[in-house]
C-alpha positions as a Python dict, from the first residue, in 0.01 Angstrom:
ca = {
    (1, 'X'): (0, 0, 0),
    (2, 'X'): (-10, -346, -292),
    (3, 'X'): (-223, -573, -105),
    (4, 'X'): (-28, -871, -270),
    (5, 'X'): (259, -816, 19),
    (6, 'X'): (18, -907, 292),
    (7, 'X'): (37, -1310, 431),
    (8, 'X'): (-171, -1458, 732),
    (9, 'X'): (126, -1669, 929),
    (10, 'X'): (461, -1453, 875),
    (11, 'X'): (708, -1540, 1037),
    (12, 'X'): (809, -1429, 1376),
    (13, 'X'): (1034, -1116, 1432),
    (14, 'X'): (1305, -1271, 1582),
    (15, 'X'): (1374, -1485, 1231),
    (16, 'X'): (1259, -1219, 1029),
    (17, 'X'): (1533, -985, 1170),
    (18, 'X'): (1839, -1252, 1177),
    (19, 'X'): (1780, -1342, 813),
    (20, 'X'): (1794, -943, 730),
    (21, 'X'): (2159, -1029, 947),
    (22, 'X'): (2305, -1273, 761),
    (23, 'X'): (2196, -1111, 398),
    (24, 'X'): (2324, -792, 536),
    (25, 'X'): (2665, -912, 632),
    (26, 'X'): (2695, -1089, 267),
    (27, 'X'): (2579, -781, 125),
    (28, 'X'): (2916, -651, 329),
    (29, 'X'): (3129, -863, 123),
    (30, 'X'): (2964, -744, -164),
    (31, 'X'): (3059, -325, -77),
    (32, 'X'): (3433, -419, 37),
    (33, 'X'): (3512, -524, -292),
    (34, 'X'): (3334, -329, -505),
    (35, 'X'): (3544, -46, -276),
    (36, 'X'): (3847, -132, -240),
    (37, 'X'): (3965, -20, -582),
    (38, 'X'): (3960, 290, -505),
    (39, 'X'): (4239, 331, -181),
    (40, 'X'): (4498, 153, -417),
    (41, 'X'): (4418, 342, -718),
    (42, 'X'): (4697, 598, -637),
    (43, 'X'): (4859, 251, -563),
    (44, 'X'): (4815, 99, -894),
    (45, 'X'): (4901, 412, -1103),
    (46, 'X'): (5260, 502, -925),
    (47, 'X'): (5375, 155, -897),
    (48, 'X'): (5219, -32, -1208),
    (49, 'X'): (5126, 240, -1471),
    (50, 'X'): (4738, 263, -1430),
    (51, 'X'): (4551, 554, -1607),
    (52, 'X'): (4285, 713, -1496),
    (53, 'X'): (4133, 499, -1767),
    (54, 'X'): (4233, 221, -1707),
    (55, 'X'): (4159, 251, -1298),
    (56, 'X'): (3815, 366, -1470),
    (57, 'X'): (3738, 82, -1652),
    (58, 'X'): (3777, -156, -1350),
    (59, 'X'): (3473, 35, -1163),
    (60, 'X'): (3323, 6, -1538),
    (61, 'X'): (3368, -302, -1668),
    (62, 'X'): (3216, -435, -1259),
    (63, 'X'): (2891, -243, -1385),
    (64, 'X'): (2946, -346, -1813),
    (65, 'X'): (2767, -695, -1824),
    (66, 'X'): (2489, -588, -1551),
    (67, 'X'): (2365, -388, -1871),
    (68, 'X'): (2204, -726, -1963),
    (69, 'X'): (2347, -1022, -1657),
    (70, 'X'): (2217, -830, -1419),
    (71, 'X'): (1807, -813, -1543),
    (72, 'X'): (1863, -1250, -1648),
    (73, 'X'): (1898, -1216, -1288),
    (74, 'X'): (1630, -1067, -1159),
    (75, 'X'): (1492, -1295, -1401),
    (76, 'X'): (1657, -1561, -1216),
    (77, 'X'): (1577, -1494, -869),
    (78, 'X'): (1179, -1496, -966),
    (79, 'X'): (1197, -1836, -1100),
    (80, 'X'): (1473, -2000, -876),
    (81, 'X'): (1401, -1844, -519),
    (82, 'X'): (1647, -1595, -394),
    (83, 'X'): (1768, -1844, -126),
    (84, 'X'): (1943, -2099, -412),
    (85, 'X'): (1963, -1704, -608),
    (86, 'X'): (2196, -1549, -388),
    (87, 'X'): (2448, -1831, -297),
    (88, 'X'): (2506, -1853, -608),
    (89, 'X'): (2524, -1515, -690),
    (90, 'X'): (2751, -1502, -376),
    (91, 'X'): (3031, -1812, -475),
    (92, 'X'): (3060, -1550, -848),
    (93, 'X'): (3110, -1241, -645),
    (94, 'X'): (3446, -1396, -468),
    (95, 'X'): (3617, -1579, -752),
    (96, 'X'): (3642, -1254, -948),
    (97, 'X'): (3753, -1110, -618),
    (98, 'X'): (4036, -1378, -635),
    (99, 'X'): (4114, -1334, -1026),
    (100, 'X'): (4106, -938, -966),
    (101, 'X'): (4434, -1003, -700),
    (102, 'X'): (4578, -1232, -818),
    (103, 'X'): (4800, -1091, -1124),
    (104, 'X'): (4940, -674, -1197),
    (105, 'X'): (4863, -738, -1535),
    (106, 'X'): (4616, -498, -1631),
    (107, 'X'): (4335, -768, -1847),
    (108, 'X'): (4341, -955, -1564),
    (109, 'X'): (4252, -777, -1298),
    (110, 'X'): (4005, -607, -1530),
    (111, 'X'): (3830, -967, -1601),
    (112, 'X'): (3863, -1078, -1237),
    (113, 'X'): (3597, -708, -1239),
    (114, 'X'): (3433, -843, -1485),
    (115, 'X'): (3387, -1187, -1324),
    (116, 'X'): (3264, -1009, -950),
    (117, 'X'): (3034, -806, -1154),
    (118, 'X'): (2812, -1065, -1291),
    (119, 'X'): (2740, -1180, -1017),
    (120, 'X'): (2763, -896, -752),
    (121, 'X'): (2447, -647, -906),
    (122, 'X'): (2304, -942, -906),
    (123, 'X'): (2340, -1070, -542),
    (124, 'X'): (2226, -783, -437),
    (125, 'X'): (1878, -762, -725),
    (126, 'X'): (1821, -1133, -427),
    (127, 'X'): (1891, -999, -124),
    (128, 'X'): (1672, -670, -236),
    (129, 'X'): (1398, -929, -349),
    (130, 'X'): (1437, -1121, -62),
    (131, 'X'): (1354, -856, 203),
    (132, 'X'): (1039, -716, 41),
    (133, 'X'): (952, -1117, 100),
    (134, 'X'): (1042, -1084, 426),
    (135, 'X'): (950, -777, 557),
    (136, 'X'): (568, -829, 299),
    (137, 'X'): (545, -453, 386),
    (138, 'X'): (599, -403, 705),
    (139, 'X'): (847, -122, 787),
    (140, 'X'): (1002, -153, 429),
    (141, 'X'): (1200, 128, 442),
    (142, 'X'): (1332, 46, 777),
    (143, 'X'): (1454, -288, 641),
    (144, 'X'): (1566, -194, 374),
    (145, 'X'): (1780, 86, 557),
    (146, 'X'): (1943, -223, 771),
    (147, 'X'): (2020, -342, 534),
    (148, 'X'): (2215, -119, 401),
    (149, 'X'): (2400, 36, 747),
    (150, 'X'): (2553, -302, 738),
    (151, 'X'): (2653, -318, 393),
    (152, 'X'): (2763, -25, 354),
    (153, 'X'): (2958, -52, 696),
    (154, 'X'): (3196, -268, 354),
    (155, 'X'): (3231, 26, 151),
    (156, 'X'): (3318, 215, 510),
    (157, 'X'): (3592, -72, 623),
    (158, 'X'): (3743, 2, 253),
    (159, 'X'): (3863, 276, 288),
    (160, 'X'): (3890, 278, 676),
    (161, 'X'): (4145, 2, 533),
    (162, 'X'): (4399, 247, 434),
    (163, 'X'): (4422, 359, 847),
    (164, 'X'): (4316, 23, 993),
    (165, 'X'): (4498, -228, 776),
    (166, 'X'): (4862, 50, 681),
    (167, 'X'): (5105, -283, 653),
    (168, 'X'): (4905, -423, 376),
    (169, 'X'): (4944, -126, 225),
    (170, 'X'): (5239, -26, 241),
    (171, 'X'): (5319, -411, 162),
    (172, 'X'): (5201, -262, -203),
    (173, 'X'): (4822, -276, -372),
    (174, 'X'): (4791, -674, -388),
    (175, 'X'): (4740, -764, -37),
    (176, 'X'): (4483, -480, 31),
    (177, 'X'): (4283, -648, -297),
    (178, 'X'): (4413, -1056, -121),
    (179, 'X'): (4190, -862, 194),
    (180, 'X'): (3927, -771, -42),
    (181, 'X'): (3868, -1174, -115),
    (182, 'X'): (3854, -1258, 259),
    (183, 'X'): (3537, -1079, 318),
    (184, 'X'): (3372, -1153, 65),
    (185, 'X'): (3469, -1548, 140),
    (186, 'X'): (3264, -1510, 487),
    (187, 'X'): (2953, -1256, 259),
    (188, 'X'): (2965, -1627, 82),
    (189, 'X'): (2936, -1803, 425),
    (190, 'X'): (2651, -1550, 538),
    (191, 'X'): (2460, -1680, 183),
    (192, 'X'): (2465, -2069, 338),
    (193, 'X'): (2332, -1951, 699),
    (194, 'X'): (2078, -1757, 494),
    (195, 'X'): (1976, -2066, 323),
    (196, 'X'): (1950, -2311, 618),
    (197, 'X'): (1741, -2043, 785),
    (198, 'X'): (1503, -1911, 494),
    (199, 'X'): (1459, -2331, 402),
    (200, 'X'): (1391, -2399, 772),
    (201, 'X'): (1154, -2085, 864),
    (202, 'X'): (907, -2196, 579),
    (203, 'X'): (859, -2480, 670),
    (204, 'X'): (671, -2400, 908),
    (205, 'X'): (519, -2030, 832),
    (206, 'X'): (396, -1828, 509),
    (207, 'X'): (725, -1611, 385),
    (208, 'X'): (573, -1482, 65),
    (209, 'X'): (764, -1666, -202),
    (210, 'X'): (546, -1546, -490),
    (211, 'X'): (397, -1733, -806),
    (212, 'X'): (726, -1796, -1088),
    (213, 'X'): (618, -1527, -1264),
    (214, 'X'): (525, -1593, -1643),
    (215, 'X'): (783, -1624, -1949),
    (216, 'X'): (932, -1319, -1987),
    (217, 'X'): (885, -1142, -2292),
    (218, 'X'): (1096, -826, -2321),
    (219, 'X'): (755, -612, -2415),
    (220, 'X'): (653, -643, -2092),
    (221, 'X'): (923, -387, -1992),
    (222, 'X'): (742, -124, -2095),
    (223, 'X'): (368, -257, -1892),
    (224, 'X'): (565, -107, -1547),
    (225, 'X'): (434, 288, -1605),
    (226, 'X'): (524, 653, -1575),
    (227, 'X'): (581, 634, -1144),
    (228, 'X'): (827, 334, -1195),
    (229, 'X'): (1004, 454, -1488),
    (230, 'X'): (1066, 796, -1289),
    (231, 'X'): (1280, 583, -1027),
    (232, 'X'): (1457, 447, -1316),
    (233, 'X'): (1546, 812, -1437),
    (234, 'X'): (1598, 825, -1022),
    (235, 'X'): (1831, 568, -987),
    (236, 'X'): (2090, 599, -1297),
    (237, 'X'): (2107, 976, -1254),
    (238, 'X'): (2178, 933, -846),
    (239, 'X'): (2464, 617, -899),
    (240, 'X'): (2583, 733, -1151),
    (241, 'X'): (2734, 1037, -966),
    (242, 'X'): (2755, 894, -605),
    (243, 'X'): (2937, 564, -676),
    (244, 'X'): (3200, 745, -979),
    (245, 'X'): (3312, 1017, -720),
    (246, 'X'): (3331, 805, -410),
    (247, 'X'): (3390, 469, -470),
    (248, 'X'): (3666, 558, -830),
    (249, 'X'): (3769, 912, -743),
    (250, 'X'): (3741, 1049, -465),
    (251, 'X'): (4035, 1002, -305),
    (252, 'X'): (4263, 1053, -530),
    (253, 'X'): (4104, 1392, -652),
    (254, 'X'): (4111, 1480, -239),
    (255, 'X'): (4445, 1359, -224),
    (256, 'X'): (4550, 1616, -570),
    (257, 'X'): (4323, 1868, -564),
    (258, 'X'): (4322, 1950, -186),
    (259, 'X'): (4701, 1813, -111),
    (260, 'X'): (4553, 1608, 213),
    (261, 'X'): (4729, 1190, 241),
    (262, 'X'): (4648, 881, 127),
    (263, 'X'): (4467, 831, 510),
    (264, 'X'): (4306, 1162, 540),
    (265, 'X'): (4088, 1074, 211),
    (266, 'X'): (4015, 751, 253),
    (267, 'X'): (3904, 935, 648),
    (268, 'X'): (3704, 1167, 428),
    (269, 'X'): (3605, 969, 215),
    (270, 'X'): (3500, 693, 450),
    (271, 'X'): (3314, 968, 628),
    (272, 'X'): (3047, 940, 422),
    (273, 'X'): (2990, 566, 429),
    (274, 'X'): (2991, 608, 836),
    (275, 'X'): (2678, 850, 812),
    (276, 'X'): (2538, 624, 592),
    (277, 'X'): (2577, 341, 895),
    (278, 'X'): (2394, 611, 1102),
    (279, 'X'): (2182, 718, 872),
    (280, 'X'): (2012, 521, 651),
    (281, 'X'): (1785, 313, 871),
    (282, 'X'): (1660, 647, 1069),
    (283, 'X'): (1582, 761, 736),
    (284, 'X'): (1408, 461, 586),
    (285, 'X'): (1213, 445, 960),
    (286, 'X'): (1113, 850, 851),
    (287, 'X'): (1005, 789, 512),
    (288, 'X'): (754, 461, 667),
    (289, 'X'): (647, 732, 933),
    (290, 'X'): (616, 1034, 765),
    (291, 'X'): (527, 937, 312),
    (292, 'X'): (721, 1226, 108),
    (293, 'X'): (937, 950, 1),
    (294, 'X'): (973, 1161, -360),
    (295, 'X'): (1037, 1588, -177),
    (296, 'X'): (1299, 1362, 68),
    (297, 'X'): (1479, 1244, -291),
    (298, 'X'): (1479, 1546, -466),
    (299, 'X'): (1567, 1710, -130),
    (300, 'X'): (1894, 1428, -175),
    (301, 'X'): (2006, 1567, -497),
    (302, 'X'): (1985, 1885, -463),
    (303, 'X'): (2218, 1831, -154),
    (304, 'X'): (2432, 1627, -402),
    (305, 'X'): (2495, 1850, -691),
    (306, 'X'): (2512, 2165, -462),
    (307, 'X'): (2838, 1942, -350),
    (308, 'X'): (2999, 1985, -651),
    (309, 'X'): (3032, 2379, -694),
    (310, 'X'): (3173, 2397, -336),
    (311, 'X'): (3456, 2134, -430),
    (312, 'X'): (3540, 2315, -754),
    (313, 'X'): (3535, 2655, -679),
    (314, 'X'): (3584, 2744, -274),
    (315, 'X'): (3839, 2672, -6),
    (316, 'X'): (3565, 2546, 218),
    (317, 'X'): (3676, 2259, 428),
    (318, 'X'): (3586, 1911, 305),
    (319, 'X'): (3426, 1840, 608),
    (320, 'X'): (3135, 2046, 431),
    (321, 'X'): (3070, 1844, 151),
    (322, 'X'): (3166, 1546, 288),
    (323, 'X'): (2821, 1609, 582),
    (324, 'X'): (2614, 1739, 184),
    (325, 'X'): (2724, 1428, 11),
    (326, 'X'): (2707, 1203, 282),
    (327, 'X'): (2350, 1319, 390),
    (328, 'X'): (2279, 1268, 20),
    (329, 'X'): (2380, 919, 3),
    (330, 'X'): (2177, 828, 309),
    (331, 'X'): (1826, 959, 254),
    (332, 'X'): (1795, 827, -175),
    (333, 'X'): (1879, 477, -117),
    (334, 'X'): (1664, 499, 207),
    (335, 'X'): (1377, 573, 23),
    (336, 'X'): (1454, 469, -305),
    (337, 'X'): (1474, 80, -286),
    (338, 'X'): (1187, 49, -73),
    (339, 'X'): (936, 241, -307),
    (340, 'X'): (860, -13, -549),
    (341, 'X'): (754, -317, -366),
    (342, 'X'): (438, 31, -384),
    (343, 'X'): (470, 85, -736),
    (344, 'X'): (512, -273, -894),
    (345, 'X'): (312, -628, -906),
    (346, 'X'): (536, -911, -576),
    (347, 'X'): (566, -1195, -935),
    (348, 'X'): (790, -894, -1072),
    (349, 'X'): (936, -737, -837),
    (350, 'X'): (1277, -945, -939),
    (351, 'X'): (1261, -849, -1323),
    (352, 'X'): (1143, -472, -1154),
    (353, 'X'): (1494, -441, -949),
    (354, 'X'): (1665, -643, -1208),
    (355, 'X'): (1538, -341, -1463),
    (356, 'X'): (1648, -118, -1232),
    (357, 'X'): (1985, -243, -1181),
    (358, 'X'): (2028, -245, -1550),
    (359, 'X'): (2010, 55, -1646),
    (360, 'X'): (2198, 167, -1315),
    (361, 'X'): (2415, -43, -1478),
    (362, 'X'): (2506, 198, -1809),
    (363, 'X'): (2482, 466, -1611),
    (364, 'X'): (2808, 293, -1377),
    (365, 'X'): (2971, 175, -1692),
    (366, 'X'): (2952, 468, -1900),
    (367, 'X'): (2979, 765, -1581),
    (368, 'X'): (3325, 602, -1476),
    (369, 'X'): (3475, 574, -1797),
    (370, 'X'): (3425, 933, -1962),
    (371, 'X'): (3446, 1077, -1555),
    (372, 'X'): (3878, 885, -1655),
    (373, 'X'): (3825, 992, -2052),
    (374, 'X'): (3799, 1363, -1904),
    (375, 'X'): (4043, 1335, -1625),
    (376, 'X'): (4373, 1176, -1884),
    (377, 'X'): (4267, 1427, -2153),
    (378, 'X'): (4254, 1776, -1889),
    (379, 'X'): (4560, 1634, -1728),
    (380, 'X'): (4427, 1626, -1424),
    (381, 'X'): (4674, 1552, -1144),
    (382, 'X'): (4901, 1663, -853),
    (383, 'X'): (5067, 1926, -1080),
    (384, 'X'): (4691, 2030, -1269),
    (385, 'X'): (4422, 1970, -942),
    (386, 'X'): (4198, 2258, -1254),
    (387, 'X'): (4219, 1917, -1468),
    (388, 'X'): (3927, 1721, -1233),
    (389, 'X'): (3717, 2083, -1314),
    (390, 'X'): (3483, 1924, -1598),
    (391, 'X'): (3439, 1601, -1357),
    (392, 'X'): (3274, 1807, -1148),
    (393, 'X'): (3079, 1954, -1342),
    (394, 'X'): (2977, 1571, -1465),
    (395, 'X'): (2863, 1460, -1127),
    (396, 'X'): (2684, 1840, -1139),
    (397, 'X'): (2470, 1811, -1406),
    (398, 'X'): (2318, 1473, -1360),
    (399, 'X'): (2255, 1575, -995),
    (400, 'X'): (2005, 1825, -1125),
    (401, 'X'): (1835, 1501, -1376),
    (402, 'X'): (1796, 1291, -1084),
    (403, 'X'): (1621, 1623, -890),
    (404, 'X'): (1400, 1655, -1202),
    (405, 'X'): (1341, 1297, -1187),
    (406, 'X'): (1270, 1344, -812),
    (407, 'X'): (990, 1616, -870),
    (408, 'X'): (823, 1481, -1132),
    (409, 'X'): (749, 1153, -956),
    (410, 'X'): (645, 1371, -677),
    (411, 'X'): (426, 1511, -913),
    (412, 'X'): (292, 1233, -1079),
    (413, 'X'): (241, 1032, -702),
    (414, 'X'): (18, 1311, -525),
    (415, 'X'): (-185, 1289, -856),
    (416, 'X'): (-487, 1050, -920),
    (417, 'X'): (-249, 800, -1141),
    (418, 'X'): (-22, 793, -841),
    (419, 'X'): (43, 514, -658),
    (420, 'X'): (-5, 764, -266),
    (421, 'X'): (392, 690, -277),
    (422, 'X'): (341, 1044, -138),
    (423, 'X'): (117, 945, 111),
    (424, 'X'): (135, 532, 218),
    (425, 'X'): (286, 513, 606),
    (426, 'X'): (365, 156, 731),
    (427, 'X'): (369, 120, 1161),
    (428, 'X'): (678, 83, 1433),
    (429, 'X'): (940, -142, 1384),
    (430, 'X'): (840, -531, 1471),
}
C-alpha cells in the first residue's frame, strides 16, 4: 500500500459513502449515454440508411479525442481538483448528448458523439481520482466496485430501455436518444451535489487532495514502471473487446446471427450489465480480502476469449456466453482501476488514469472502426450471419493478448521488483 495515501483525519464513513453515491449517479448518466447507440443501431440502419461502418464510427469518434484530450484531462484534474473538473466535464457530456439527438444527419450525430467524448472519459478520470482520494486506500476495490456497479446500471438501463421504454422506440430513433439526454442531466445535478459535499467536508476533515503535480513534461510518462505498463496493455486489449462488442455490435449481432428480436437481444446484452451491478463490488471486495489481482484479471480475459468461438461455431444457448462475458465484465474492471493507486504516486494519479484512458481510447477508436469495416467487407447481415465471424476472431485474439499482459503482471508482482499487488489485502468496509 502506498503510504502517501494515508491521512490522519479522514471524513466519517457516512460522508465518504454519500460522496461515492453522488459521483456514481453521475457515472450512471455518462454510461447510459454511451450505451444509447447500440439499442438504436438497427433503427439507424433501417430508417436512416446508416452502414455498420457509420454505426461503429459513432462510438469510435467518441473515443477519438481521448487519444490526446483525456491525458490533458488527467493533468487538469491534478491541477484544479476533482470537484470542479467533474462538474465541468459533466456539462460537456450533456451538450454532446443533446447534439447527438437533435438531427438525423450523420455528421451532426457524429459531432455530438465527439463532444460527448471530449467530456465523458475525462469525467470518469476525475471521478476515479476522487474515489482514490476519498477512500485513501481503504477498501479501494470495494469502493471502485460500488462505483462501477451504479455506473453499469446506466448501461443496463440503456439496453433494457428497448423493453422499458418500448413506445419510444416505436416512434423511431430520436426519442430514445432524447431520453439519454435526460439521464445525463441527472448526472450533471449529481455533480453539483458532489461539488457541494466535497467543499463542505474539506473544511472540517482531511480529504487527501494531493499537492499539485509538477509542470507536466511528456517524457515523464516513461517514468511509470513496468507493472503500470502491463496494466496499460491489459486495459487497451480488454476494453477494445468488451465495448466494441457489447456497446456497439452485440444487439445487432444477436438479431442477425441468432435470430432473436430487438427486445430479446437487448435483454441478453443488459444481463451482462446486470451481472456487473451485483458482482463488481463483490469481486472488488474479494480482491481486497484475497489479493491475487493479476491472477483474477487473467482468468477474466480467458473467459472473455473463450466466449467468441462458442458464439461463432456452436449453437449453444446464448445465455452460456452471456454468463461468461458477464463474469469477465464484472471481474476485470473491479480490479484493474483500483490497482493503479498501489503502483503510482498520489500526485500522479490523474496523469496515470489519463494515460490509461488515453490508450484505451486508441483501442476503442481503432477496433470500433475495424469491426464495422470487417462487417461491411464480409457483408454481415441477417441474410449472411457468417459475415460476422471475422469480427469475432478479432475479439478472440485481443482477449488472448489481454491474458498475456495479465500473466506478465502477475510474474512481475510476485517477484522482487513488484509492489506486492498480488499480496496486499485491505480490511472490512467502513
